Tab-separated table of C-alpha atoms in Angstrom:
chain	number	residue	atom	x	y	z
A	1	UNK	CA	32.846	153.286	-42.421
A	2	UNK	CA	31.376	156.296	-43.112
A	3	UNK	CA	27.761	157.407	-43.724
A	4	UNK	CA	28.467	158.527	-47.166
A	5	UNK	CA	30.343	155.328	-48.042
A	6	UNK	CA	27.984	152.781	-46.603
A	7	UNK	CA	25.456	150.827	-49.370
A	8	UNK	CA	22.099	152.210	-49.833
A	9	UNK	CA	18.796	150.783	-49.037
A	10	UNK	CA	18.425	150.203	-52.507
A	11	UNK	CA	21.532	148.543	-53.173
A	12	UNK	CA	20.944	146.133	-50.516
A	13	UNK	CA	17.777	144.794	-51.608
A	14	UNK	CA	18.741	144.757	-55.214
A	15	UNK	CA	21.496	142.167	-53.739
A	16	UNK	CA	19.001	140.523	-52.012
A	17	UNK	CA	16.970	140.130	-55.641
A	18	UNK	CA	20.292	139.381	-57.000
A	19	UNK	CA	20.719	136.146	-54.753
A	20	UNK	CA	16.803	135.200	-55.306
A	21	UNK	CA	16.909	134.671	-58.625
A	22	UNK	CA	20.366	133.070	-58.782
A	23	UNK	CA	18.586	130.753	-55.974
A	24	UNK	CA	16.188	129.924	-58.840
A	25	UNK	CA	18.464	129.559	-62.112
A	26	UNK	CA	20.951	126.685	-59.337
A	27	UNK	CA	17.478	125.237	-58.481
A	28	UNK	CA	16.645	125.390	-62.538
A	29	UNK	CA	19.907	123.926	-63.691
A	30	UNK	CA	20.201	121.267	-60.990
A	31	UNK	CA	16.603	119.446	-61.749
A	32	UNK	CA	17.696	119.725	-65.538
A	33	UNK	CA	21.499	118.542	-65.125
A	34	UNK	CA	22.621	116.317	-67.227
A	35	UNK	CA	24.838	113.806	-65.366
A	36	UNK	CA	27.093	114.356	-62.409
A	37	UNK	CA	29.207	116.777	-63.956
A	38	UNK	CA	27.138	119.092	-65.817
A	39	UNK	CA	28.690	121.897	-66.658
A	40	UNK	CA	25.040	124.297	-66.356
A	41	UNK	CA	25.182	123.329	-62.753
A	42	UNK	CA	29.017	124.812	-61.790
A	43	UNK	CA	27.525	127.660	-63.830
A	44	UNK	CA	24.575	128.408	-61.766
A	45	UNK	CA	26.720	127.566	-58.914
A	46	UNK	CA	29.162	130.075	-59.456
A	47	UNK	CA	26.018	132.793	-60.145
A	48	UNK	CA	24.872	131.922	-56.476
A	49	UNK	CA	28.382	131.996	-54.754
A	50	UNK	CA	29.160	135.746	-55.985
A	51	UNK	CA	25.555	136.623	-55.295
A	52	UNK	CA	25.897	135.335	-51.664
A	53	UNK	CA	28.693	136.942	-51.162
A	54	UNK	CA	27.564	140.432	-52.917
A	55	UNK	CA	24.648	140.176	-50.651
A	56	UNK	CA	26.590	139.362	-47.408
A	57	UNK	CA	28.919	142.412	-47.929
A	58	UNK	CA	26.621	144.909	-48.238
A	59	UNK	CA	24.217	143.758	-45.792
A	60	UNK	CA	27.643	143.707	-43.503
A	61	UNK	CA	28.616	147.492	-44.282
A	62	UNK	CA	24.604	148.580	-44.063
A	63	UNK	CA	23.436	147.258	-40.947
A	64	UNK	CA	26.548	145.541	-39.395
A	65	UNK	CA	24.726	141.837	-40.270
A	66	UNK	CA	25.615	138.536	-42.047
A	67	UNK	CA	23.551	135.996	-43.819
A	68	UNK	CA	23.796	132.497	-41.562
A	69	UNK	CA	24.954	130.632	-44.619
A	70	UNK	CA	27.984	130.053	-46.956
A	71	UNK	CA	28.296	128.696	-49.946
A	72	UNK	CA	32.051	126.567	-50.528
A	73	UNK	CA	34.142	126.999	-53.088
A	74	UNK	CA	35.567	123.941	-55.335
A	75	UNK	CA	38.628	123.114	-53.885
A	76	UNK	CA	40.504	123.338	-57.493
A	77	UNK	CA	38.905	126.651	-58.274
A	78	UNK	CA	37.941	125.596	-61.784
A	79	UNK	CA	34.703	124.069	-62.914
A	80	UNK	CA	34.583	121.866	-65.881
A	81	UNK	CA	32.719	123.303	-69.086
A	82	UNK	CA	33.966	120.437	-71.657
A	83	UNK	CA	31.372	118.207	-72.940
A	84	UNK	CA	28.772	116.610	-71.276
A	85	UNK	CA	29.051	113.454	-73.410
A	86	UNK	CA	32.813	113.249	-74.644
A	87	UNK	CA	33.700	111.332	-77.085
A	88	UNK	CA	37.360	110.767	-76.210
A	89	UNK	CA	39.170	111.199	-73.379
A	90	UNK	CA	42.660	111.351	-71.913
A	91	UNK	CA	44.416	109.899	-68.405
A	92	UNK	CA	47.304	111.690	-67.228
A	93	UNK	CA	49.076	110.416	-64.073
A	94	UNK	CA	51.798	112.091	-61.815
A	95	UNK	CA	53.525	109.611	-58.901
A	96	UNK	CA	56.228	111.315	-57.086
A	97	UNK	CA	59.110	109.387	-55.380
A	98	UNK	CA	61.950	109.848	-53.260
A	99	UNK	CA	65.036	107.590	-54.027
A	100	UNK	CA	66.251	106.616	-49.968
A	101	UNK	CA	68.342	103.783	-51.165
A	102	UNK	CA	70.448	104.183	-53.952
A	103	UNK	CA	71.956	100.917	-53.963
A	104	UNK	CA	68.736	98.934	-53.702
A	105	UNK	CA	67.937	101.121	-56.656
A	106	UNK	CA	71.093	100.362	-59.093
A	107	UNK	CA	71.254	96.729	-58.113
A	108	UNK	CA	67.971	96.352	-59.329
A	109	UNK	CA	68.736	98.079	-62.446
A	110	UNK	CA	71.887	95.897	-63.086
A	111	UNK	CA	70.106	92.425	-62.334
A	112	UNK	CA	67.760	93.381	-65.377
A	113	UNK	CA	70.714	94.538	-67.266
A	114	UNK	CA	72.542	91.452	-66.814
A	115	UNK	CA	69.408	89.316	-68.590
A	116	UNK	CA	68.840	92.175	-71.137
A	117	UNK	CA	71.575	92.762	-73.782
A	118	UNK	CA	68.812	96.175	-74.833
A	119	UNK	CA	68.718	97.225	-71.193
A	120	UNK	CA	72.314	99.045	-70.855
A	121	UNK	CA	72.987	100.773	-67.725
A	122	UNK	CA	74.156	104.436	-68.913
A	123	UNK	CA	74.556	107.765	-67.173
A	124	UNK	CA	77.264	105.976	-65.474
A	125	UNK	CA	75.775	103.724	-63.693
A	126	UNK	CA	74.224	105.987	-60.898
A	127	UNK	CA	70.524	106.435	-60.147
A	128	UNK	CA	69.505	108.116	-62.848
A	129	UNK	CA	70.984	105.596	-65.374
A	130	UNK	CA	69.152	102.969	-62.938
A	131	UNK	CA	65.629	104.920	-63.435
A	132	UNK	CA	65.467	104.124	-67.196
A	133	UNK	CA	66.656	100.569	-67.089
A	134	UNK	CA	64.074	99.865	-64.408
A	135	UNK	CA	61.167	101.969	-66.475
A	136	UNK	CA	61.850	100.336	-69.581
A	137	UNK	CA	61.638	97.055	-68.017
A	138	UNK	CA	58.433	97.492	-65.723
A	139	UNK	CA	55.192	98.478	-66.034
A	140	UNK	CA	54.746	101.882	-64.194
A	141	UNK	CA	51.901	100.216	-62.091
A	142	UNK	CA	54.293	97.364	-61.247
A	143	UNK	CA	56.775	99.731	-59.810
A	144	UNK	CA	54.257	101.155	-57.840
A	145	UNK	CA	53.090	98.622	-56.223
A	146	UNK	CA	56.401	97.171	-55.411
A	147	UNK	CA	58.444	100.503	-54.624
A	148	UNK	CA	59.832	99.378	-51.844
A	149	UNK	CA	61.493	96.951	-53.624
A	150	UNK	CA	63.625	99.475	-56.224
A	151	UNK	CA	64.287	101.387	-53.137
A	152	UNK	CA	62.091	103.891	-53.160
A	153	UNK	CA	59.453	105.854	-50.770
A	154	UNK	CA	56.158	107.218	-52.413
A	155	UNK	CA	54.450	110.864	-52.058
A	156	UNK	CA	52.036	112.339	-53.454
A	157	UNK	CA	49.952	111.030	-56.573
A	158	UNK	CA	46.771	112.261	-58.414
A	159	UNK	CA	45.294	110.646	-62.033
A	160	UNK	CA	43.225	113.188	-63.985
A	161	UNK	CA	40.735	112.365	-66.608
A	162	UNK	CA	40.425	114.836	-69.554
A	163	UNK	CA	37.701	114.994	-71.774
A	164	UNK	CA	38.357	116.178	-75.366
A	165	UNK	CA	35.730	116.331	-78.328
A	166	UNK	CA	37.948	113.476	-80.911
A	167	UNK	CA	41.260	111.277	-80.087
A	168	UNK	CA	44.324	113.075	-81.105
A	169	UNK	CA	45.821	112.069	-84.277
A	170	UNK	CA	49.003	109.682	-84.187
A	171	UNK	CA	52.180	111.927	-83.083
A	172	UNK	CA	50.186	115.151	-82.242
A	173	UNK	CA	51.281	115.664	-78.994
A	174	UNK	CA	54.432	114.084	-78.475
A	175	UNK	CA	56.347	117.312	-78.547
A	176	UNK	CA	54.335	118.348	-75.856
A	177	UNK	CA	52.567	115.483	-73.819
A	178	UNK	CA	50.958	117.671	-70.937
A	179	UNK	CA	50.650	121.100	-71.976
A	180	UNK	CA	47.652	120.962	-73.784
A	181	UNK	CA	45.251	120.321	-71.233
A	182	UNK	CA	42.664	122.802	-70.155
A	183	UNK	CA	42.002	122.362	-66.156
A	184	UNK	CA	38.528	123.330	-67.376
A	185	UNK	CA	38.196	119.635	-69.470
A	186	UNK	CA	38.971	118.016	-66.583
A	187	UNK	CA	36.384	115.273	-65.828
A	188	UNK	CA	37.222	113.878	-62.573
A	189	UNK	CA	40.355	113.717	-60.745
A	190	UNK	CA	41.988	111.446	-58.008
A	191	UNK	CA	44.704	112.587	-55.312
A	192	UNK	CA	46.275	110.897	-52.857
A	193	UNK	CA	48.700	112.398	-50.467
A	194	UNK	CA	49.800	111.103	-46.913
A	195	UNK	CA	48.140	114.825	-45.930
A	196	UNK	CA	45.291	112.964	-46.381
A	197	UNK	CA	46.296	110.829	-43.523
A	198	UNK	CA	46.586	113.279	-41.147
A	199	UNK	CA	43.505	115.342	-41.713
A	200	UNK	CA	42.063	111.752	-41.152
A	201	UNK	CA	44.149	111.236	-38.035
A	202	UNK	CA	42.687	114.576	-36.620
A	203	UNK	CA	39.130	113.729	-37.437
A	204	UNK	CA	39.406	110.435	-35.698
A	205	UNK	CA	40.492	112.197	-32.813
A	206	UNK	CA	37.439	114.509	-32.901
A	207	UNK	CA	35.360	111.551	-33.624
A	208	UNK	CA	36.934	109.747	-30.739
A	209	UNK	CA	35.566	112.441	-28.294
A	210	UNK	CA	32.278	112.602	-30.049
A	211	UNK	CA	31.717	109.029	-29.287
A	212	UNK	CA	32.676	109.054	-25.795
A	213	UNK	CA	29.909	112.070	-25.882
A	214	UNK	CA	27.253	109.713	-27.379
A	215	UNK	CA	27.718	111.124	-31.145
A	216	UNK	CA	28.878	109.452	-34.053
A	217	UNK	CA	32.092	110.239	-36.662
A	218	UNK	CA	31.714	109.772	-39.622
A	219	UNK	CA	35.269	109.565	-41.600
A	220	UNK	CA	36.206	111.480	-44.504
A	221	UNK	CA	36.977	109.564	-47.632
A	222	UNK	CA	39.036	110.296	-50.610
A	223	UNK	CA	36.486	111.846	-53.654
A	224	UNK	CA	37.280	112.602	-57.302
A	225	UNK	CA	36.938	116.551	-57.376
């Protein structure tokens, strides 16, 4: 870079003044929060993240330097600025399977449609006929606890908890069950993925080696983001 381009002295330490008082509004906000997921912390959060990293690149381009901290990102990229006490809230669930036998799946399906007159095995009788037999018969948890059984392999999952100022009124959004919710109202939200697994796998390994070193692991769990 060239003279003429880099920062000036001034800039710098107005970035530096920058990150100070951000420092103080996160300190602020955090020892007035109000619960776990306040949405004046994220705030000051966020302040302090782009003042960091105002900070670190012109203290970079000036004098070739970086600060010795860094401040993470959330991993979903979007705080929540609902309510801090909502008064309703809403739970929506996605559970991804893969069908990897077929016939374990439609014999199922037909056993409950030989004891159900209501249960009628449609769409031909192939998988996808199967699928609503077996959902209209079972509770969604039941299923996945037992997939095995109905022939199926599990992947990924994750339950979100929406907050929302009233309940919605009866029928409001049946045209359109998940595509009113604001990633912002999310409250807390649970994934679990066999990624997971292996990221655990890895750290064991690490931890394995710290051990033998005379250190100790400690191993990741799975946290609501």
């Amino acid at each position: 870079m060239s003279d003429a381009a880099l920062p000036s002295v001034a800039e710098v330490r107005a970035a530096a003044e920058a990150v100070k008082a951000a420092l103080d509004r996160h300190l602020a906000a955090v020892e007035s929060r109000i619960g776990d997921e306040d949405p004046a912390v994220y705030a000051a959060f966020n302040e302090l993240a782009a003042a960091a990293e105002e900070y670190d690149e012109l203290l970079y381009d000036r004098y070739d330097e970086v600060t010795p901290f860094e401040i993470p990102t959330p991993e979903d990229g979007v705080p929540y600025t609902g309510p801090a006490e909502p008064a309703a809230f809403s739970v929506l669930i996605r559970r991804d399977y893969a069908v990897v036998e077929p016939s374990r799946l439609i014999a199922q399906a037909e056993r409950v449609a030989t004891h159900d007159r209501e249960a009628e095995l449609a769409l031909d009788g192939g998988t996808a006929g199967a699928l609503g037999v077996l959902f209209g018969e079972y509770e969604p948890d039941e299923i996945a606890s037992r997939y095995k059984d109905f022939g199926l392999d599990e992947g990924d999952s994750t339950l979100w908890i929406a907050a929302s100022e009233e309940v919605a009124e009866p029928g409001e959004w049946l045209g359109s069950p998940f595509g009113h919710t604001d990633p912002q109202d999310v409250l807390h939200r649970f994934d679990m993925s066999s990624v997971f697994d292996e990221e655990t796998d890895d750290f064991d390994e690490e931890g394995d080696e710290e051990e033998s070193a005379g250190g100790q692991a400690a191993r990741p769990g799975l946290t609501p983001a």
